[in-house]
PDB file of C-alpha atoms in Angstrom:
ATOM      1  CA  UNK A  29       0.000   0.000   0.000  1.00 46.00           C
ATOM      2  CA  UNK A  30       1.284   3.475  -0.847  1.00 51.00           C
ATOM      3  CA  UNK A  31       0.518   6.435   1.417  1.00 46.00           C
ATOM      4  CA  UNK A  32      -0.190   9.880  -0.075  1.00 43.00           C
ATOM      5  CA  UNK A  33       1.303  12.988   1.531  1.00 43.00           C
ATOM      6  CA  UNK A  34       0.589  16.104  -0.470  1.00 52.00           C
ATOM      7  CA  UNK A  35       1.798  15.079  -3.920  1.00 73.00           C
ATOM      8  CA  UNK A  36       4.619  12.716  -2.909  1.00 86.00           C
ATOM      9  CA  UNK A  37       3.842   9.021  -2.589  1.00 92.00           C
ATOM     10  CA  UNK A  38       5.573   6.887   0.049  1.00 93.00           C
ATOM     11  CA  UNK A  39       5.746   3.188  -0.726  1.00 94.00           C
ATOM     12  CA  UNK A  40       7.040   0.949   2.057  1.00 94.00           C
ATOM     13  CA  UNK A  41       8.234  -2.625   1.787  1.00 95.00           C
ATOM     14  CA  UNK A  42       6.802  -5.084   0.951  1.00 95.00           C
ATOM     15  CA  UNK A  43       3.951  -3.164  -0.656  1.00 95.00           C
ATOM     16  CA  UNK A  44       3.751  -2.429  -4.388  1.00 94.00           C
ATOM     17  CA  UNK A  45       4.689   1.022  -5.629  1.00 92.00           C
ATOM     18  CA  UNK A  46       3.547   2.869  -8.745  1.00 93.00           C
ATOM     19  CA  UNK A  47       5.328   1.953 -11.962  1.00 91.00           C
ATOM     20  CA  UNK A  48       5.006   5.547 -13.166  1.00 92.00           C
ATOM     21  CA  UNK A  49       6.589   8.632 -11.677  1.00 94.00           C
ATOM     22  CA  UNK A  50      10.073   9.608 -10.574  1.00 97.00           C
ATOM     23  CA  UNK A  51      11.137   7.034  -7.981  1.00 97.00           C
ATOM     24  CA  UNK A  52      13.671   7.723  -5.220  1.00 98.00           C
ATOM     25  CA  UNK A  53      14.927   4.688  -3.290  1.00 98.00           C
ATOM     26  CA  UNK A  54      15.649   5.499   0.362  1.00 97.00           C
ATOM     27  CA  UNK A  55      18.548   3.201   1.192  1.00 96.00           C
ATOM     28  CA  UNK A  56      20.570   3.612   4.314  1.00 95.00           C
ATOM     29  CA  UNK A  57      21.252   2.893   7.923  1.00 93.00           C
ATOM     30  CA  UNK A  58      18.528   1.069   9.824  1.00 84.00           C
ATOM     31  CA  UNK A  59      20.833  -1.121  11.953  1.00 67.00           C
ATOM     32  CA  UNK A  60      18.069  -3.561  12.878  1.00 62.00           C
ATOM     33  CA  UNK A  61      15.823  -0.745  14.132  1.00 63.00           C
ATOM     34  CA  UNK A  62      18.567   0.950  16.171  1.00 68.00           C
ATOM     35  CA  UNK A  63      19.521   3.505  13.510  1.00 67.00           C
ATOM     36  CA  UNK A  64      18.526   7.146  13.502  1.00 79.00           C
ATOM     37  CA  UNK A  65      15.144   8.133  11.970  1.00 86.00           C
ATOM     38  CA  UNK A  66      16.621   9.808   8.889  1.00 93.00           C
ATOM     39  CA  UNK A  67      13.816   8.456   6.664  1.00 92.00           C
ATOM     40  CA  UNK A  68      11.365  10.844   8.310  1.00 92.00           C
ATOM     41  CA  UNK A  69      13.667  13.813   7.632  1.00 95.00           C
ATOM     42  CA  UNK A  70      13.826  12.942   3.925  1.00 96.00           C
ATOM     43  CA  UNK A  71      10.084  12.321   3.661  1.00 95.00           C
ATOM     44  CA  UNK A  72       9.243  15.644   5.320  1.00 94.00           C
ATOM     45  CA  UNK A  73      11.744  17.546   3.155  1.00 96.00           C
ATOM     46  CA  UNK A  74      10.299  16.116  -0.073  1.00 96.00           C
ATOM     47  CA  UNK A  75       6.572  16.364   0.736  1.00 92.00           C
ATOM     48  CA  UNK A  76       5.885  18.977  -1.927  1.00 93.00           C
ATOM     49  CA  UNK A  77       7.257  17.020  -4.879  1.00 96.00           C
ATOM     50  CA  UNK A  78       5.548  14.798  -7.433  1.00 96.00           C
ATOM     51  CA  UNK A  79       7.760  11.786  -6.738  1.00 97.00           C
ATOM     52  CA  UNK A  80       7.543   8.269  -5.349  1.00 97.00           C
ATOM     53  CA  UNK A  81       9.639   7.670  -2.235  1.00 97.00           C
ATOM     54  CA  UNK A  82      10.415   3.960  -2.107  1.00 97.00           C
ATOM     55  CA  UNK A  83      11.329   2.931   1.425  1.00 95.00           C
ATOM     56  CA  UNK A  84      12.606  -0.503   2.457  1.00 94.00           C
ATOM     57  CA  UNK A  85      11.724   0.357   6.054  1.00 89.00           C
ATOM     58  CA  UNK A  86       9.042  -2.208   6.779  1.00 89.00           C
ATOM     59  CA  UNK A  87       6.408  -1.411   9.415  1.00 87.00           C
ATOM     60  CA  UNK A  88       5.945  -5.065  10.368  1.00 89.00           C
ATOM     61  CA  UNK A  89       9.647  -6.027  10.393  1.00 85.00           C
ATOM     62  CA  UNK A  90      10.491  -8.627  13.005  1.00 87.00           C
ATOM     63  CA  UNK A  91      14.171  -8.673  14.013  1.00 85.00           C
ATOM     64  CA  UNK A  92      13.773 -12.280  15.155  1.00 90.00           C
ATOM     65  CA  UNK A  93      13.229 -13.480  11.573  1.00 91.00           C
ATOM     66  CA  UNK A  94      15.972 -15.850  10.519  1.00 94.00           C
ATOM     67  CA  UNK A  95      17.945 -14.339   7.665  1.00 94.00           C
ATOM     68  CA  UNK A  96      17.995 -17.326   5.349  1.00 97.00           C
ATOM     69  CA  UNK A  97      16.579 -18.559   2.069  1.00 97.00           C
ATOM     70  CA  UNK A  98      14.201 -20.763   4.054  1.00 97.00           C
ATOM     71  CA  UNK A  99      12.453 -17.722   5.568  1.00 96.00           C
ATOM     72  CA  UNK A 100       9.853 -16.515   3.052  1.00 95.00           C
ATOM     73  CA  UNK A 101       9.315 -13.127   4.768  1.00 94.00           C
ATOM     74  CA  UNK A 102      13.039 -12.397   4.771  1.00 94.00           C
ATOM     75  CA  UNK A 103      13.444 -13.407   1.118  1.00 96.00           C
ATOM     76  CA  UNK A 104      10.397 -11.299   0.196  1.00 96.00           C
ATOM     77  CA  UNK A 105      12.018  -8.265   1.867  1.00 95.00           C
ATOM     78  CA  UNK A 106      15.412  -8.654   0.222  1.00 96.00           C
ATOM     79  CA  UNK A 107      13.928  -9.294  -3.218  1.00 97.00           C
ATOM     80  CA  UNK A 108      11.594  -6.294  -2.832  1.00 97.00           C
ATOM     81  CA  UNK A 109      14.625  -4.120  -2.023  1.00 96.00           C
ATOM     82  CA  UNK A 110      16.613  -5.426  -4.991  1.00 97.00           C
ATOM     83  CA  UNK A 111      13.743  -4.787  -7.401  1.00 97.00           C
ATOM     84  CA  UNK A 112      13.071  -1.348  -5.909  1.00 97.00           C
ATOM     85  CA  UNK A 113      16.697  -0.303  -6.330  1.00 97.00           C
ATOM     86  CA  UNK A 114      16.796  -1.518  -9.916  1.00 96.00           C
ATOM     87  CA  UNK A 115      13.629   0.364 -10.829  1.00 96.00           C
ATOM     88  CA  UNK A 116      14.550   3.616  -9.038  1.00 97.00           C
ATOM     89  CA  UNK A 117      15.351   6.766 -10.984  1.00 97.00           C
ATOM     90  CA  UNK A 118      17.581   7.841  -8.101  1.00 98.00           C
ATOM     91  CA  UNK A 119      19.086   5.872  -5.225  1.00 98.00           C
ATOM     92  CA  UNK A 120      19.838   7.680  -1.998  1.00 98.00           C
ATOM     93  CA  UNK A 121      22.216   5.874   0.396  1.00 98.00           C
ATOM     94  CA  UNK A 122      22.471   7.415   3.860  1.00 97.00           C
ATOM     95  CA  UNK A 123      25.157   5.991   6.138  1.00 97.00           C
ATOM     96  CA  UNK A 124      24.335   8.677   8.746  1.00 95.00           C
ATOM     97  CA  UNK A 125      22.915  12.202   8.720  1.00 93.00           C
ATOM     98  CA  UNK A 126      25.765  13.852  10.676  1.00 92.00           C
ATOM     99  CA  UNK A 127      29.236  13.118  12.041  1.00 93.00           C
ATOM    100  CA  UNK A 128      27.774  12.489  15.501  1.00 92.00           C
ATOM    101  CA  UNK A 129      25.383   9.850  14.149  1.00 91.00           C
ATOM    102  CA  UNK A 130      28.139   8.394  11.939  1.00 93.00           C
ATOM    103  CA  UNK A 131      30.071   7.264  15.013  1.00 93.00           C
ATOM    104  CA  UNK A 132      27.181   4.919  15.912  1.00 91.00           C
ATOM    105  CA  UNK A 133      26.272   3.698  12.425  1.00 92.00           C
ATOM    106  CA  UNK A 134      27.219   0.307  10.970  1.00 92.00           C
ATOM    107  CA  UNK A 135      24.940  -0.049   7.903  1.00 93.00           C
ATOM    108  CA  UNK A 136      26.489  -3.232   6.444  1.00 93.00           C
ATOM    109  CA  UNK A 137      23.604  -3.749   4.011  1.00 94.00           C
ATOM    110  CA  UNK A 138      23.964  -0.170   2.756  1.00 96.00           C
ATOM    111  CA  UNK A 139      27.631  -0.868   1.967  1.00 96.00           C
ATOM    112  CA  UNK A 140      26.569  -3.895  -0.063  1.00 96.00           C
ATOM    113  CA  UNK A 141      23.816  -1.938  -1.838  1.00 97.00           C
ATOM    114  CA  UNK A 142      26.209   0.871  -2.753  1.00 97.00           C
ATOM    115  CA  UNK A 143      28.579  -1.715  -4.213  1.00 95.00           C
ATOM    116  CA  UNK A 144      25.771  -3.261  -6.243  1.00 95.00           C
ATOM    117  CA  UNK A 145      24.395   0.031  -7.542  1.00 95.00           C
ATOM    118  CA  UNK A 146      27.310   2.440  -7.867  1.00 95.00           C
ATOM    119  CA  UNK A 147      26.204   4.587 -10.819  1.00 89.00           C
ATOM    120  CA  UNK A 148      25.135   8.018 -11.940  1.00 84.00           C
ATOM    121  CA  UNK A 149      21.702   7.332 -10.432  1.00 95.00           C
ATOM    122  CA  UNK A 150      23.176   7.319  -6.910  1.00 97.00           C
ATOM    123  CA  UNK A 151      23.776   9.955  -4.229  1.00 98.00           C
ATOM    124  CA  UNK A 152      25.435   9.272  -0.858  1.00 98.00           C
ATOM    125  CA  UNK A 153      25.491  10.849   2.581  1.00 98.00           C
ATOM    126  CA  UNK A 154      28.519   9.558   4.513  1.00 98.00           C
ATOM    127  CA  UNK A 155      29.849  11.886   7.223  1.00 97.00           C
ATOM    128  CA  UNK A 156      33.240  11.848   8.923  1.00 97.00           C
ATOM    129  CA  UNK A 157      33.198   9.332  11.744  1.00 97.00           C
ATOM    130  CA  UNK A 158      31.607   6.508   9.771  1.00 97.00           C
ATOM    131  CA  UNK A 159      33.846   3.502  10.321  1.00 96.00           C
ATOM    132  CA  UNK A 160      34.127   2.663   6.615  1.00 97.00           C
ATOM    133  CA  UNK A 161      34.057   6.215   5.228  1.00 98.00           C
ATOM    134  CA  UNK A 162      37.348   5.656   3.378  1.00 98.00           C
ATOM    135  CA  UNK A 163      35.866   2.721   1.473  1.00 97.00           C
ATOM    136  CA  UNK A 164      32.716   4.695   0.651  1.00 98.00           C
ATOM    137  CA  UNK A 165      34.730   7.725  -0.510  1.00 98.00           C
ATOM    138  CA  UNK A 166      36.971   5.657  -2.804  1.00 98.00           C
ATOM    139  CA  UNK A 167      34.011   3.841  -4.409  1.00 97.00           C
ATOM    140  CA  UNK A 168      32.127   7.103  -4.864  1.00 97.00           C
ATOM    141  CA  UNK A 169      35.140   8.859  -6.380  1.00 97.00           C
ATOM    142  CA  UNK A 170      35.711   5.911  -8.736  1.00 97.00           C
ATOM    143  CA  UNK A 171      32.106   5.984  -9.962  1.00 97.00           C
ATOM    144  CA  UNK A 172      31.764   9.801  -9.758  1.00 96.00           C
ATOM    145  CA  UNK A 173      29.007   9.603  -7.143  1.00 97.00           C
ATOM    146  CA  UNK A 174      28.395  12.738  -5.088  1.00 97.00           C
ATOM    147  CA  UNK A 175      29.099  12.284  -1.352  1.00 98.00           C
ATOM    148  CA  UNK A 176      27.665  14.627   1.260  1.00 98.00           C
ATOM    149  CA  UNK A 177      28.798  15.101   4.849  1.00 96.00           C
ATOM    150  CA  UNK A 178      25.353  16.246   6.016  1.00 96.00           C
ATOM    151  CA  UNK A 179      21.921  14.968   5.031  1.00 96.00           C
ATOM    152  CA  UNK A 180      20.565  18.527   5.080  1.00 96.00           C
ATOM    153  CA  UNK A 181      23.078  19.583   2.389  1.00 97.00           C
ATOM    154  CA  UNK A 182      22.178  16.581   0.245  1.00 97.00           C
ATOM    155  CA  UNK A 183      18.484  17.468   0.531  1.00 98.00           C
ATOM    156  CA  UNK A 184      19.101  21.090  -0.495  1.00 98.00           C
ATOM    157  CA  UNK A 185      20.858  19.945  -3.675  1.00 97.00           C
ATOM    158  CA  UNK A 186      18.299  17.210  -4.346  1.00 98.00           C
ATOM    159  CA  UNK A 187      15.461  19.733  -4.144  1.00 97.00           C
ATOM    160  CA  UNK A 188      17.305  21.979  -6.598  1.00 97.00           C
ATOM    161  CA  UNK A 189      17.575  19.068  -9.054  1.00 96.00           C
ATOM    162  CA  UNK A 190      13.916  18.094  -8.576  1.00 97.00           C
ATOM    163  CA  UNK A 191      12.893  21.744  -9.082  1.00 96.00           C
ATOM    164  CA  UNK A 192      14.899  21.889 -12.332  1.00 96.00           C
ATOM    165  CA  UNK A 193      13.033  18.769 -13.482  1.00 96.00           C
ATOM    166  CA  UNK A 194       9.680  20.460 -12.806  1.00 95.00           C
ATOM    167  CA  UNK A 195       8.739  17.976 -10.079  1.00 95.00           C
ATOM    168  CA  UNK A 196       7.721  20.484  -7.402  1.00 93.00           C
ATOM    169  CA  UNK A 197       4.004  20.532  -6.753  1.00 88.00           C
ATOM    170  CA  UNK A 198       2.329  23.560  -8.297  1.00 78.00           C
ATOM    171  CA  UNK A 199       0.605  25.744  -5.680  1.00 67.00           C
TER     172      UNK A 199
END
């Protein structure tokens, strides 16, 4: 099920999302529910845009699920995320929103996702203090992916790009 907020659509795993529209995949630190709530910051910042925010953050996630091929719910989640990333017009990978949060972040799945989808359709927020920042910076430099120290700065630039594409809701 997708939830409407102004003109943006938020689609959460494992629900279907619209095939049409500019899709932004919200990849990043969740750390089994212990990560910072950066998703909400992004959603609020992009409320006034005609886009689809595709979030792997699942409302009914159960951390006790065994992470194996034998667990249908787990496989459904991972496959949903893979498909969502492949179909996204832009992939946002947030390792942390600030240097203070970066010190606590692990985000091993985000590292894997960045490796799988390093391309011109990707933007990264990876502040100083993240324990694998050097790896992230080298990969991003190699693939010419923009890296931001602060989520707020990334969002300012993203809104500028979305505005230039005519995706801001007309008031």
